[in-house]
Amino acid sequence: MAPLQLTGQVLDVRRAGLYTVLSLTAPGLAERTRPGHFLNIGIGGEESALLLRRSFAIYQVQSRGVYGGSVDIVVGVHGKGTQWLVDRRRHDTLSIVGPLGRPFTLPKEPANCILVGGGYGTAPLFMLADQLRERGCRVDVIAGAATEEKLFGTLEIKRAASTLTVTTDDGSMGVHGRVTDVLDDVITRSNADVVYACGPMGMLAAVAEVAAARGVYSQCSVEESMACGVGVCMTCVLPVIGDDGVTRMVRSCVEGPVFRGDRVRWSDVGTVPADTLGAPTGGH
Amino acid sequence: MSRALFTSGPLDASLALPAVDMATSIGAFETPAPVFTASGCAAAGKELDQFFDITAIGGIVTKSVMLNARSGRATPRMAETPSGMLNSIGLQGPGIDAFIEHDLAWLRQRGARTVVSIAGGSVEEYGKLASKLRSVEGISAIEVNISCPNVEDRGQVFACDPNAASNVIQAVRRNADTRTPIIAKLSPDVTDIVTIAQAVERAGADALAVINTTLGMVVDLETMRPALGGITGGLSGPAIRPIAVRCVWQIHQALPNLPILGMGGIRNGEDALQFILAGASAVSVGTVTFHDPSAPLRVQQELETALARRGFTTLRDAIGYAHRGPDLPEIDEDHE
């Protein structure tokens, strides 16, 4: 289904630790959204000097209610654009485009699934956990961050999970360490078939490596800087191996953001590997 | 030909404005609508067709295609700047054969007017691209992106040298279908853009696309290195609009009969009107499409309103209108 371009109204702005959750009216969006989809938002109004839209994983959607449908996103402030966004107030209007990208694929048969979120990378995992459980899947969650305050929604996601394991780099909550320090054990304990992950690129690379070593299928939602979010600007590319075994620079906005963990050339992200289709040969 | 009728004050917004004939032409390419996408800002039309009817605008100018598949540069490829952005994509694309087979076939089936943008590293490569397109149906015009480094001349950009620019246009003219108009896309990064415009006109260009991005750079203060993988990048967006309007003005003044496809930071219909009044026959909406994916059609509708509000009944009457002589005192004949 084609994405919508609409003007949404801010329903609520609430703090959640280091993050801000924005609820926006978005009629029609919920029906189109699947776990792993994202949306983007125009910053600063029509005459804004910040031209590029900011992209956010879709956290929650409501298809009904007095507003005819709404959507929630989690915002972390990284610069002027996200600062402007968290400064919005109820009744302000925002330009929304979504849902965008390729979502997570769900198993056809009940399966044992591990969901790994880094920082507020947990945001798209709530909807995923619910839908997996509806399909009879076992869901185990690992949430990790540098510090306790950089975790998002750990209490809430516990409800949808058989087990929740929290890790922090500084040991301020849960296991002192990284998500990959516990992933191996959780795979064994849950007899996992699939690992789903969303978070910083370094974490995804490590998760994909552990999953591959254990022979477990993985799906990773990547975080690449985007300009358009709809597939026309060619900014958000990364090297990915196709079904034909050929590496291409692919757009994370339309061919992702969810990729098979074993297909992304994690250690080559930020470069154009020499065997990429159409890589510079030295002639140009 | 009807001249513009002036109103002394703003029209009442509630009054229905008369329809404006928006037809225009770029050389032999006649189009009912004057707003196009800009090369590199619309891929090959398919993605934007989800947001607006791409057959309702002047047409799609496709991302510059080269002879062979190209991976483009390493990331980061983009940096946001005040009212604009820098890009250093490196002409990522499938190569001309796959482009003809998939992208052009889709555009033709969709019924969109299509301007194919080509880019090469040598005069010969541009010629080959033009001959590949020769037998392909459904091409309204060829735009020649000459802002590429010439591998045979120490990477000098074709667009910055009148001889190199002419050689490319001649090669394209010789190899392309004689009925297909050729649009030379000029770089603003030159001492005198009129010299380049005159050179490519003599070489056989039927029209000009004005302007390409202008070279810029951003230093990342966290890494304290260039923000882009490619170090420098092309600056686009509303930040460069006054440069673009100036280039259109200068070229139209020197070559009033050469059609111009004007572009550079057009965000709304009134921005587009500036280009038309300065001498553009049609316009492209580029970077602003990243801000608003339905911008090309919106700008076209706003341009019609902007023309109507100023009393124009046809777009053609407004082309170059800012170049007219001093206004004579108005005589209101009805009240004499």
PDB file of C-alpha atoms in Angstrom, chain B residues 98-324:
ATOM      1  CA  ALA B  98      19.228  -1.556 -17.554  1.00  0.00           C
ATOM      2  CA  PHE B  99      17.832   1.992 -17.358  1.00  0.00           C
ATOM      3  CA  ILE B 100      16.227   1.664 -20.809  1.00  0.00           C
ATOM      4  CA  GLU B 101      14.913  -1.812 -20.075  1.00  0.00           C
ATOM      5  CA  HIS B 102      13.386  -1.067 -16.663  1.00  0.00           C
ATOM      6  CA  ASP B 103      13.075   2.635 -15.841  1.00  0.00           C
ATOM      7  CA  LEU B 104      12.276   4.060 -19.267  1.00  0.00           C
ATOM      8  CA  ALA B 105       9.917   1.179 -20.017  1.00  0.00           C
ATOM      9  CA  TRP B 106       8.002   1.933 -16.818  1.00  0.00           C
ATOM     10  CA  LEU B 107       7.814   5.682 -17.557  1.00  0.00           C
ATOM     11  CA  ARG B 108       6.545   5.022 -21.084  1.00  0.00           C
ATOM     12  CA  GLN B 109       3.919   2.564 -19.852  1.00  0.00           C
ATOM     13  CA  ARG B 110       2.889   5.093 -17.182  1.00  0.00           C
ATOM     14  CA  GLY B 111       2.467   7.768 -19.867  1.00  0.00           C
ATOM     15  CA  ALA B 112       4.811  10.317 -18.242  1.00  0.00           C
ATOM     16  CA  ARG B 113       6.677  12.837 -20.366  1.00  0.00           C
ATOM     17  CA  THR B 114      10.320  11.996 -19.870  1.00  0.00           C
ATOM     18  CA  VAL B 115      13.544  13.950 -20.166  1.00  0.00           C
ATOM     19  CA  VAL B 116      16.501  11.558 -19.957  1.00  0.00           C
ATOM     20  CA  SER B 117      19.573  13.006 -18.254  1.00  0.00           C
ATOM     21  CA  ILE B 118      22.897  11.538 -19.368  1.00  0.00           C
ATOM     22  CA  ALA B 119      26.382  11.865 -17.879  1.00  0.00           C
ATOM     23  CA  GLY B 120      29.775  10.672 -19.056  1.00  0.00           C
ATOM     24  CA  GLY B 121      33.470  10.739 -18.350  1.00  0.00           C
ATOM     25  CA  SER B 122      34.516  11.407 -21.928  1.00  0.00           C
ATOM     26  CA  VAL B 123      33.106  12.984 -25.091  1.00  0.00           C
ATOM     27  CA  GLU B 124      32.894   9.508 -26.596  1.00  0.00           C
ATOM     28  CA  GLU B 125      30.823   8.190 -23.671  1.00  0.00           C
ATOM     29  CA  TYR B 126      28.246  10.987 -24.109  1.00  0.00           C
ATOM     30  CA  GLY B 127      28.050  10.115 -27.836  1.00  0.00           C
ATOM     31  CA  LYS B 128      27.483   6.430 -27.059  1.00  0.00           C
ATOM     32  CA  LEU B 129      24.739   7.283 -24.560  1.00  0.00           C
ATOM     33  CA  ALA B 130      22.957   9.427 -27.152  1.00  0.00           C
ATOM     34  CA  SER B 131      23.115   6.676 -29.759  1.00  0.00           C
ATOM     35  CA  LYS B 132      21.769   4.118 -27.244  1.00  0.00           C
ATOM     36  CA  LEU B 133      18.729   6.363 -26.793  1.00  0.00           C
ATOM     37  CA  ARG B 134      18.275   6.904 -30.525  1.00  0.00           C
ATOM     38  CA  SER B 135      15.844   4.061 -31.169  1.00  0.00           C
ATOM     39  CA  VAL B 136      14.034   4.300 -27.824  1.00  0.00           C
ATOM     40  CA  GLU B 137      10.431   5.495 -27.908  1.00  0.00           C
ATOM     41  CA  GLY B 138       8.922   7.960 -25.485  1.00  0.00           C
ATOM     42  CA  ILE B 139      11.788  10.381 -24.848  1.00  0.00           C
ATOM     43  CA  SER B 140      10.679  14.020 -24.894  1.00  0.00           C
ATOM     44  CA  ALA B 141      14.209  15.455 -24.655  1.00  0.00           C
ATOM     45  CA  ILE B 142      17.737  14.594 -23.582  1.00  0.00           C
ATOM     46  CA  GLU B 143      19.334  16.621 -20.797  1.00  0.00           C
ATOM     47  CA  VAL B 144      23.120  16.543 -20.931  1.00  0.00           C
ATOM     48  CA  ASN B 145      24.707  16.747 -17.483  1.00  0.00           C
ATOM     49  CA  ILE B 146      28.088  18.241 -18.316  1.00  0.00           C
ATOM     50  CA  SER B 147      29.054  18.870 -14.655  1.00  0.00           C
ATOM     51  CA  CYS B 148      31.193  15.725 -14.747  1.00  0.00           C
ATOM     52  CA  PRO B 149      34.964  15.403 -14.630  1.00  0.00           C
ATOM     53  CA  ASN B 150      36.583  14.740 -18.011  1.00  0.00           C
ATOM     54  CA  VAL B 151      38.843  11.733 -17.453  1.00  0.00           C
ATOM     55  CA  GLU B 152      40.789  12.665 -20.594  1.00  0.00           C
ATOM     56  CA  ASP B 153      41.589  16.136 -19.273  1.00  0.00           C
ATOM     57  CA  ARG B 154      42.834  15.696 -15.696  1.00  0.00           C
ATOM     58  CA  GLY B 155      39.304  15.583 -14.345  1.00  0.00           C
ATOM     59  CA  GLN B 156      38.431  19.096 -15.551  1.00  0.00           C
ATOM     60  CA  VAL B 157      34.658  19.561 -15.458  1.00  0.00           C
ATOM     61  CA  PHE B 158      33.183  19.808 -18.993  1.00  0.00           C
ATOM     62  CA  ALA B 159      30.734  22.519 -17.951  1.00  0.00           C
ATOM     63  CA  CYS B 160      33.551  24.856 -16.924  1.00  0.00           C
ATOM     64  CA  ASP B 161      35.254  24.998 -20.308  1.00  0.00           C
ATOM     65  CA  PRO B 162      33.436  26.273 -23.420  1.00  0.00           C
ATOM     66  CA  ASN B 163      35.367  23.956 -25.771  1.00  0.00           C
ATOM     67  CA  ALA B 164      34.883  20.821 -23.695  1.00  0.00           C
ATOM     68  CA  ALA B 165      31.202  21.678 -23.191  1.00  0.00           C
ATOM     69  CA  SER B 166      30.722  22.203 -26.965  1.00  0.00           C
ATOM     70  CA  ASN B 167      32.479  18.952 -27.809  1.00  0.00           C
ATOM     71  CA  VAL B 168      30.081  17.029 -25.587  1.00  0.00           C
ATOM     72  CA  ILE B 169      26.997  18.729 -27.031  1.00  0.00           C
ATOM     73  CA  GLN B 170      28.230  18.150 -30.609  1.00  0.00           C
ATOM     74  CA  ALA B 171      28.783  14.455 -29.862  1.00  0.00           C
ATOM     75  CA  VAL B 172      25.276  14.137 -28.409  1.00  0.00           C
ATOM     76  CA  ARG B 173      23.740  16.101 -31.322  1.00  0.00           C
ATOM     77  CA  ARG B 174      25.461  13.872 -33.911  1.00  0.00           C
ATOM     78  CA  ASN B 175      24.354  10.643 -32.236  1.00  0.00           C
ATOM     79  CA  ALA B 176      20.871  11.470 -30.981  1.00  0.00           C
ATOM     80  CA  ASP B 177      17.647  11.310 -32.984  1.00  0.00           C
ATOM     81  CA  THR B 178      17.510  14.646 -34.859  1.00  0.00           C
ATOM     82  CA  ARG B 179      13.927  15.191 -33.630  1.00  0.00           C
ATOM     83  CA  THR B 180      14.912  14.920 -29.938  1.00  0.00           C
ATOM     84  CA  PRO B 181      15.688  18.307 -28.364  1.00  0.00           C
ATOM     85  CA  ILE B 182      18.967  18.487 -26.473  1.00  0.00           C
ATOM     86  CA  ILE B 183      19.133  20.425 -23.232  1.00  0.00           C
ATOM     87  CA  ALA B 184      22.607  21.344 -21.930  1.00  0.00           C
ATOM     88  CA  LYS B 185      22.702  21.597 -18.133  1.00  0.00           C
ATOM     89  CA  LEU B 186      25.042  24.372 -17.050  1.00  0.00           C
ATOM     90  CA  SER B 187      27.106  24.776 -13.908  1.00  0.00           C
ATOM     91  CA  PRO B 188      27.057  28.117 -12.068  1.00  0.00           C
ATOM     92  CA  ASP B 189      30.697  27.533 -11.041  1.00  0.00           C
ATOM     93  CA  VAL B 190      32.124  29.501 -13.984  1.00  0.00           C
ATOM     94  CA  THR B 191      33.438  33.018 -14.476  1.00  0.00           C
ATOM     95  CA  ASP B 192      30.907  33.879 -17.191  1.00  0.00           C
ATOM     96  CA  ILE B 193      27.938  31.557 -17.698  1.00  0.00           C
ATOM     97  CA  VAL B 194      26.891  33.421 -20.858  1.00  0.00           C
ATOM     98  CA  THR B 195      30.113  32.345 -22.631  1.00  0.00           C
ATOM     99  CA  ILE B 196      29.308  28.696 -21.900  1.00  0.00           C
ATOM    100  CA  ALA B 197      25.669  29.180 -22.948  1.00  0.00           C
ATOM    101  CA  GLN B 198      26.706  30.691 -26.281  1.00  0.00           C
ATOM    102  CA  ALA B 199      29.226  27.903 -26.886  1.00  0.00           C
ATOM    103  CA  VAL B 200      26.751  25.081 -26.319  1.00  0.00           C
ATOM    104  CA  GLU B 201      24.103  26.840 -28.409  1.00  0.00           C
ATOM    105  CA  ARG B 202      26.535  26.996 -31.340  1.00  0.00           C
ATOM    106  CA  ALA B 203      27.309  23.318 -30.758  1.00  0.00           C
ATOM    107  CA  GLY B 204      23.658  22.438 -31.267  1.00  0.00           C
ATOM    108  CA  ALA B 205      21.932  22.662 -27.894  1.00  0.00           C
ATOM    109  CA  ASP B 206      18.207  23.340 -28.348  1.00  0.00           C
ATOM    110  CA  ALA B 207      17.777  24.542 -24.775  1.00  0.00           C
ATOM    111  CA  LEU B 208      19.582  24.996 -21.471  1.00  0.00           C
ATOM    112  CA  ALA B 209      18.963  23.686 -17.968  1.00  0.00           C
ATOM    113  CA  VAL B 210      20.063  26.380 -15.507  1.00  0.00           C
ATOM    114  CA  ILE B 211      21.533  25.702 -12.947  1.00  0.00           C
ATOM    115  CA  ASN B 212      23.267  22.603 -11.619  1.00  0.00           C
ATOM    116  CA  THR B 213      24.408  22.569  -7.964  1.00  0.00           C
ATOM    117  CA  THR B 214      27.265  24.814  -6.888  1.00  0.00           C
ATOM    118  CA  LEU B 215      30.295  23.281  -5.189  1.00  0.00           C
ATOM    119  CA  GLY B 216      30.417  23.531  -1.404  1.00  0.00           C
ATOM    120  CA  MET B 217      31.876  21.937   1.673  1.00  0.00           C
ATOM    121  CA  VAL B 218      31.031  21.360   5.338  1.00  0.00           C
ATOM    122  CA  VAL B 219      33.471  20.404   8.100  1.00  0.00           C
ATOM    123  CA  ASP B 220      32.054  18.088  10.765  1.00  0.00           C
ATOM    124  CA  LEU B 221      32.945  19.589  14.151  1.00  0.00           C
ATOM    125  CA  GLU B 222      32.762  16.254  15.971  1.00  0.00           C
ATOM    126  CA  THR B 223      35.206  14.406  13.733  1.00  0.00           C
ATOM    127  CA  MET B 224      36.952  17.643  12.680  1.00  0.00           C
ATOM    128  CA  ARG B 225      37.084  16.252   9.139  1.00  0.00           C
ATOM    129  CA  PRO B 226      35.051  16.958   5.975  1.00  0.00           C
ATOM    130  CA  ALA B 227      31.422  15.977   6.612  1.00  0.00           C
ATOM    131  CA  LEU B 228      31.047  14.240   3.239  1.00  0.00           C
ATOM    132  CA  GLY B 229      32.770  11.053   2.102  1.00  0.00           C
ATOM    133  CA  GLY B 230      33.481  12.835  -1.168  1.00  0.00           C
ATOM    134  CA  ILE B 231      34.911  15.875   0.736  1.00  0.00           C
ATOM    135  CA  THR B 232      33.147  18.477  -1.451  1.00  0.00           C
ATOM    136  CA  GLY B 233      29.564  18.279  -2.648  1.00  0.00           C
ATOM    137  CA  GLY B 234      26.938  20.063  -4.710  1.00  0.00           C
ATOM    138  CA  LEU B 235      24.939  22.700  -2.826  1.00  0.00           C
ATOM    139  CA  SER B 236      21.240  22.837  -3.692  1.00  0.00           C
ATOM    140  CA  GLY B 237      17.989  24.116  -2.251  1.00  0.00           C
ATOM    141  CA  PRO B 238      16.548  27.596  -1.580  1.00  0.00           C
ATOM    142  CA  ALA B 239      20.034  28.785  -0.476  1.00  0.00           C
ATOM    143  CA  ILE B 240      21.131  28.910  -4.144  1.00  0.00           C
ATOM    144  CA  ARG B 241      17.923  30.355  -5.620  1.00  0.00           C
ATOM    145  CA  PRO B 242      19.227  33.927  -6.123  1.00  0.00           C
ATOM    146  CA  ILE B 243      22.283  32.553  -7.953  1.00  0.00           C
ATOM    147  CA  ALA B 244      20.029  30.516 -10.214  1.00  0.00           C
ATOM    148  CA  VAL B 245      17.676  33.435 -10.969  1.00  0.00           C
ATOM    149  CA  ARG B 246      20.712  35.601 -11.802  1.00  0.00           C
ATOM    150  CA  CYS B 247      22.063  32.955 -14.228  1.00  0.00           C
ATOM    151  CA  VAL B 248      18.668  32.616 -15.966  1.00  0.00           C
ATOM    152  CA  TRP B 249      18.430  36.403 -16.241  1.00  0.00           C
ATOM    153  CA  GLN B 250      21.938  36.796 -17.735  1.00  0.00           C
ATOM    154  CA  ILE B 251      21.481  34.003 -20.274  1.00  0.00           C
ATOM    155  CA  HIS B 252      18.006  35.126 -21.343  1.00  0.00           C
ATOM    156  CA  GLN B 253      19.310  38.647 -21.828  1.00  0.00           C
ATOM    157  CA  ALA B 254      22.120  37.438 -24.105  1.00  0.00           C
ATOM    158  CA  LEU B 255      20.187  34.660 -25.875  1.00  0.00           C
ATOM    159  CA  PRO B 256      16.484  35.607 -25.703  1.00  0.00           C
ATOM    160  CA  ASN B 257      15.407  32.909 -28.160  1.00  0.00           C
ATOM    161  CA  LEU B 258      17.087  29.983 -26.450  1.00  0.00           C
ATOM    162  CA  PRO B 259      14.612  28.166 -24.158  1.00  0.00           C
ATOM    163  CA  ILE B 260      15.687  27.742 -20.537  1.00  0.00           C
ATOM    164  CA  LEU B 261      14.563  25.106 -18.044  1.00  0.00           C
ATOM    165  CA  GLY B 262      15.124  27.054 -14.820  1.00  0.00           C
ATOM    166  CA  MET B 263      15.919  25.470 -11.465  1.00  0.00           C
ATOM    167  CA  GLY B 264      17.635  26.081  -8.164  1.00  0.00           C
ATOM    168  CA  GLY B 265      15.807  26.065  -4.838  1.00  0.00           C
ATOM    169  CA  ILE B 266      12.242  26.439  -6.097  1.00  0.00           C
ATOM    170  CA  ARG B 267       9.994  25.853  -3.110  1.00  0.00           C
ATOM    171  CA  ASN B 268       6.640  27.311  -4.169  1.00  0.00           C
ATOM    172  CA  GLY B 269       4.762  28.805  -7.111  1.00  0.00           C
ATOM    173  CA  GLU B 270       6.058  32.321  -6.517  1.00  0.00           C
ATOM    174  CA  ASP B 271       9.652  31.066  -6.573  1.00  0.00           C
ATOM    175  CA  ALA B 272       8.881  29.366  -9.885  1.00  0.00           C
ATOM    176  CA  LEU B 273       7.381  32.611 -11.206  1.00  0.00           C
ATOM    177  CA  GLN B 274      10.649  34.453 -10.511  1.00  0.00           C
ATOM    178  CA  PHE B 275      12.421  32.048 -12.887  1.00  0.00           C
ATOM    179  CA  ILE B 276       9.729  32.442 -15.575  1.00  0.00           C
ATOM    180  CA  LEU B 277       9.842  36.243 -15.341  1.00  0.00           C
ATOM    181  CA  ALA B 278      13.665  36.130 -15.520  1.00  0.00           C
ATOM    182  CA  GLY B 279      13.441  34.172 -18.779  1.00  0.00           C
ATOM    183  CA  ALA B 280      12.830  30.474 -18.106  1.00  0.00           C
ATOM    184  CA  SER B 281      10.290  28.708 -20.332  1.00  0.00           C
ATOM    185  CA  ALA B 282       9.776  25.946 -17.782  1.00  0.00           C
ATOM    186  CA  VAL B 283      11.112  25.038 -14.343  1.00  0.00           C
ATOM    187  CA  SER B 284      12.317  22.051 -12.352  1.00  0.00           C
ATOM    188  CA  VAL B 285      11.634  21.408  -8.672  1.00  0.00           C
ATOM    189  CA  GLY B 286      14.542  19.512  -7.132  1.00  0.00           C
ATOM    190  CA  THR B 287      15.740  19.457  -3.547  1.00  0.00           C
ATOM    191  CA  VAL B 288      12.423  20.671  -2.148  1.00  0.00           C
ATOM    192  CA  THR B 289      10.975  17.307  -3.232  1.00  0.00           C
ATOM    193  CA  PHE B 290      12.957  15.825  -0.327  1.00  0.00           C
ATOM    194  CA  HIS B 291      11.054  18.175   1.984  1.00  0.00           C
ATOM    195  CA  ASP B 292       7.677  17.617   0.307  1.00  0.00           C
ATOM    196  CA  PRO B 293       7.383  14.586  -1.998  1.00  0.00           C
ATOM    197  CA  SER B 294       4.385  16.095  -3.809  1.00  0.00           C
ATOM    198  CA  ALA B 295       6.124  19.466  -4.335  1.00  0.00           C
ATOM    199  CA  PRO B 296       6.334  19.377  -8.176  1.00  0.00           C
ATOM    200  CA  LEU B 297       2.552  19.238  -8.636  1.00  0.00           C
ATOM    201  CA  ARG B 298       1.916  21.682  -5.769  1.00  0.00           C
ATOM    202  CA  VAL B 299       4.372  24.191  -7.241  1.00  0.00           C
ATOM    203  CA  GLN B 300       2.690  23.865 -10.633  1.00  0.00           C
ATOM    204  CA  GLN B 301      -0.731  24.610  -9.143  1.00  0.00           C
ATOM    205  CA  GLU B 302       0.690  27.533  -7.155  1.00  0.00           C
ATOM    206  CA  LEU B 303       2.440  28.876 -10.265  1.00  0.00           C
ATOM    207  CA  GLU B 304      -0.875  28.938 -12.098  1.00  0.00           C
ATOM    208  CA  THR B 305      -2.417  30.898  -9.228  1.00  0.00           C
ATOM    209  CA  ALA B 306       0.568  33.255  -9.074  1.00  0.00           C
ATOM    210  CA  LEU B 307       0.242  33.958 -12.825  1.00  0.00           C
ATOM    211  CA  ALA B 308      -3.515  34.455 -12.636  1.00  0.00           C
ATOM    212  CA  ARG B 309      -3.202  36.862  -9.710  1.00  0.00           C
ATOM    213  CA  ARG B 310      -0.926  39.016 -11.849  1.00  0.00           C
ATOM    214  CA  GLY B 311      -3.339  38.984 -14.750  1.00  0.00           C
ATOM    215  CA  PHE B 312      -1.504  36.592 -17.050  1.00  0.00           C
ATOM    216  CA  THR B 313      -3.765  34.385 -19.167  1.00  0.00           C
ATOM    217  CA  THR B 314      -0.924  32.353 -20.623  1.00  0.00           C
ATOM    218  CA  LEU B 315       2.382  31.250 -19.141  1.00  0.00           C
ATOM    219  CA  ARG B 316       4.139  32.148 -22.396  1.00  0.00           C
ATOM    220  CA  ASP B 317       3.339  35.835 -21.846  1.00  0.00           C
ATOM    221  CA  ALA B 318       5.240  35.794 -18.561  1.00  0.00           C
ATOM    222  CA  ILE B 319       8.470  34.276 -19.932  1.00  0.00           C
ATOM    223  CA  GLY B 320      11.171  36.933 -19.625  1.00  0.00           C
ATOM    224  CA  TYR B 321       8.626  39.573 -18.584  1.00  0.00           C
ATOM    225  CA  ALA B 322      11.070  41.058 -16.035  1.00  0.00           C
ATOM    226  CA  HIS B 323      13.284  42.131 -18.956  1.00  0.00           C
ATOM    227  CA  ARG B 324      10.694  44.564 -20.424  1.00  0.00           C
TER     228      ARG B 324
END
